[in-house]
Amino acid sequence: MELDSIECVSSSDGMIDDDEIPLHHPHSFHSQYSSSKTPNNNNNNNINNSSSNNDGTAAIHSTTSVHELLECPVCTNSMYPPIHQCHNGHTICSTCKARAHNRCPTCRQELGDIRCLALEKVAESLELPCKYGSVGCPEIFPYYSKLKHESVCNFRPYSCPYAGSECSVVGDIPYLVSHLRDDHKVDMHSGCTFNHRYVKSNPREVENATWMLTVFNCFGQCFCLHFEAFQLGTAPVYMAFLRFMGDEMEARNYSYSLEVGGNGRKLTWEGTPRSIRDSHRKVRDSHDGLVIQRNMALFFSGGERKELKLRVTGRIWKEQQNSDGGACMPNLCT
């Protein structure tokens, strides 16, 4: 489903602007998440048992060596039980073993079902830094707790918030803003108020459709404005909502309002933008935004209800803590 026409008016005129399995799959994150790590394919290295010298260099080297031993030679991810090995001692993670057709990717010998119990025991004694340490995470975790933390780490990269396709791009916020502008051709606007007009010539032919029309830059942050039509049960509805390009804690510092109306009536929504950590579908399915039934949308459109003409206006503001009473006071963007 496509819109016949869209008009966007910003309150500000500024713009922001084979059977073989390779022994290494490059994993790349964008911007500061780019990885320069190279895989170590020699899993027969002896663990460095040297005693620590005065500056701790030997101890650090020992931990690093063990960490390299625990790196799968195929996917380069850390290995977790069950850790498998071939008769020659080459190790491989359980995920890659399932893809290896029972052949060791290092020596091509049969893998069998041999567990590397010694390496699994060594892993139990390790404490390792979060893999996002290079971009600011200071945390250190027991080996078996590391994966769980990294899946929710505040320093992990963000997924592309574009809702019109299943985009797999990840990166930091500046990279994703450029990606949305250059690759998805999303409109970029500066300012904290907006005025959109949505027009559809035959609103009775509503199928599930998603439109993300604009990214707004205000208070030095970026916000994604979504407007879409979808089936809610048997009835088509329209929904507008805002997402914050940052984590949930930061999102709580902001509020926004949306308003739609016509024929002397109006609907207003006010709330806190959801972080792009929450998927677009999760926000939509929770109805966390301005939801407009089709009959009401047609009433707002006026005329003979044969054409959808919705004007959605809104604004974004920052909540400021009042030092006297502790209440939040709105800081409006001008």
mmCIF file of N, CA and C in Angstrom, residues 230-233 237 239-241 256 269 274 280-291 293:
data_model
loop_
_atom_site.group_PDB
_atom_site.id
_atom_site.type_symbol
_atom_site.label_atom_id
_atom_site.label_comp_id
_atom_site.label_asym_id
_atom_site.label_seq_id
_atom_site.Cartn_x
_atom_site.Cartn_y
_atom_site.Cartn_z
ATOM 1 N N PHE A 230 -2.711 -0.460 9.473
ATOM 2 C CA PHE A 230 -2.670 -1.909 9.619
ATOM 3 C C PHE A 230 -4.029 -2.404 10.093
ATOM 4 N N GLN A 231 -4.236 -3.691 9.996
ATOM 5 C CA GLN A 231 -5.484 -4.297 10.431
ATOM 6 C C GLN A 231 -5.425 -4.585 11.929
ATOM 7 N N LEU A 232 -6.378 -4.114 12.672
ATOM 8 C CA LEU A 232 -6.524 -4.433 14.086
ATOM 9 C C LEU A 232 -7.791 -5.269 14.204
ATOM 10 N N GLY A 233 -7.598 -6.593 14.242
ATOM 11 C CA GLY A 233 -8.746 -7.482 14.132
ATOM 12 C C GLY A 233 -9.271 -7.434 12.709
ATOM 13 N N VAL A 237 -6.876 0.426 11.021
ATOM 14 C CA VAL A 237 -6.612 1.591 11.860
ATOM 15 C C VAL A 237 -5.357 2.282 11.357
ATOM 16 N N MET A 239 -2.009 4.657 12.806
ATOM 17 C CA MET A 239 -1.281 4.876 14.060
ATOM 18 C C MET A 239 -0.054 5.738 13.804
ATOM 19 N N ALA A 240 0.183 6.689 14.702
ATOM 20 C CA ALA A 240 1.376 7.529 14.674
ATOM 21 C C ALA A 240 2.074 7.412 16.021
ATOM 22 N N PHE A 241 3.384 7.289 15.999
ATOM 23 C CA PHE A 241 4.146 7.213 17.248
ATOM 24 C C PHE A 241 5.585 7.643 17.007
ATOM 25 N N TYR A 256 6.439 13.735 24.238
ATOM 26 C CA TYR A 256 5.939 14.250 22.971
ATOM 27 C C TYR A 256 4.421 14.201 22.956
ATOM 28 N N TRP A 269 -2.684 12.693 21.775
ATOM 29 C CA TRP A 269 -1.902 11.670 22.474
ATOM 30 C C TRP A 269 -0.683 12.345 23.084
ATOM 31 N N ARG A 274 9.469 5.769 22.809
ATOM 32 C CA ARG A 274 10.101 4.486 23.075
ATOM 33 C C ARG A 274 11.488 4.465 22.428
ATOM 34 N N HIS A 280 10.185 -1.884 16.171
ATOM 35 C CA HIS A 280 9.023 -1.170 15.651
ATOM 36 C C HIS A 280 7.749 -1.981 15.878
ATOM 37 N N ARG A 281 7.799 -3.269 15.612
ATOM 38 C CA ARG A 281 6.604 -4.108 15.757
ATOM 39 C C ARG A 281 6.160 -4.184 17.213
ATOM 40 N N LYS A 282 7.121 -4.223 18.145
ATOM 41 C CA LYS A 282 6.765 -4.290 19.554
ATOM 42 C C LYS A 282 6.015 -3.035 19.985
ATOM 43 N N VAL A 283 6.479 -1.880 19.518
ATOM 44 C CA VAL A 283 5.803 -0.622 19.865
ATOM 45 C C VAL A 283 4.426 -0.577 19.219
ATOM 46 N N ARG A 284 4.357 -0.954 17.959
ATOM 47 C CA ARG A 284 3.075 -0.916 17.254
ATOM 48 C C ARG A 284 2.056 -1.836 17.897
ATOM 49 N N ASP A 285 2.482 -3.063 18.200
ATOM 50 C CA ASP A 285 1.539 -4.041 18.735
ATOM 51 C C ASP A 285 1.094 -3.712 20.160
ATOM 52 N N SER A 286 1.856 -2.871 20.861
ATOM 53 C CA SER A 286 1.439 -2.433 22.191
ATOM 54 C C SER A 286 0.508 -1.215 22.119
ATOM 55 N N HIS A 287 0.288 -0.698 20.902
ATOM 56 C CA HIS A 287 -0.596 0.465 20.680
ATOM 57 C C HIS A 287 -0.114 1.679 21.459
ATOM 58 N N ASP A 288 1.206 1.802 21.617
ATOM 59 C CA ASP A 288 1.789 2.896 22.388
ATOM 60 C C ASP A 288 1.976 4.120 21.483
ATOM 61 N N GLY A 289 0.859 4.755 21.148
ATOM 62 C CA GLY A 289 0.890 5.919 20.292
ATOM 63 C C GLY A 289 -0.529 6.384 19.984
ATOM 64 N N LEU A 290 -0.650 7.278 19.025
ATOM 65 C CA LEU A 290 -1.951 7.803 18.634
ATOM 66 C C LEU A 290 -2.598 6.834 17.646
ATOM 67 N N VAL A 291 -3.677 6.168 18.080
ATOM 68 C CA VAL A 291 -4.385 5.189 17.248
ATOM 69 C C VAL A 291 -5.707 5.799 16.795
ATOM 70 N N GLN A 293 -9.151 5.061 14.539
ATOM 71 C CA GLN A 293 -10.009 4.148 13.792
ATOM 72 C C GLN A 293 -10.335 4.742 12.417
#
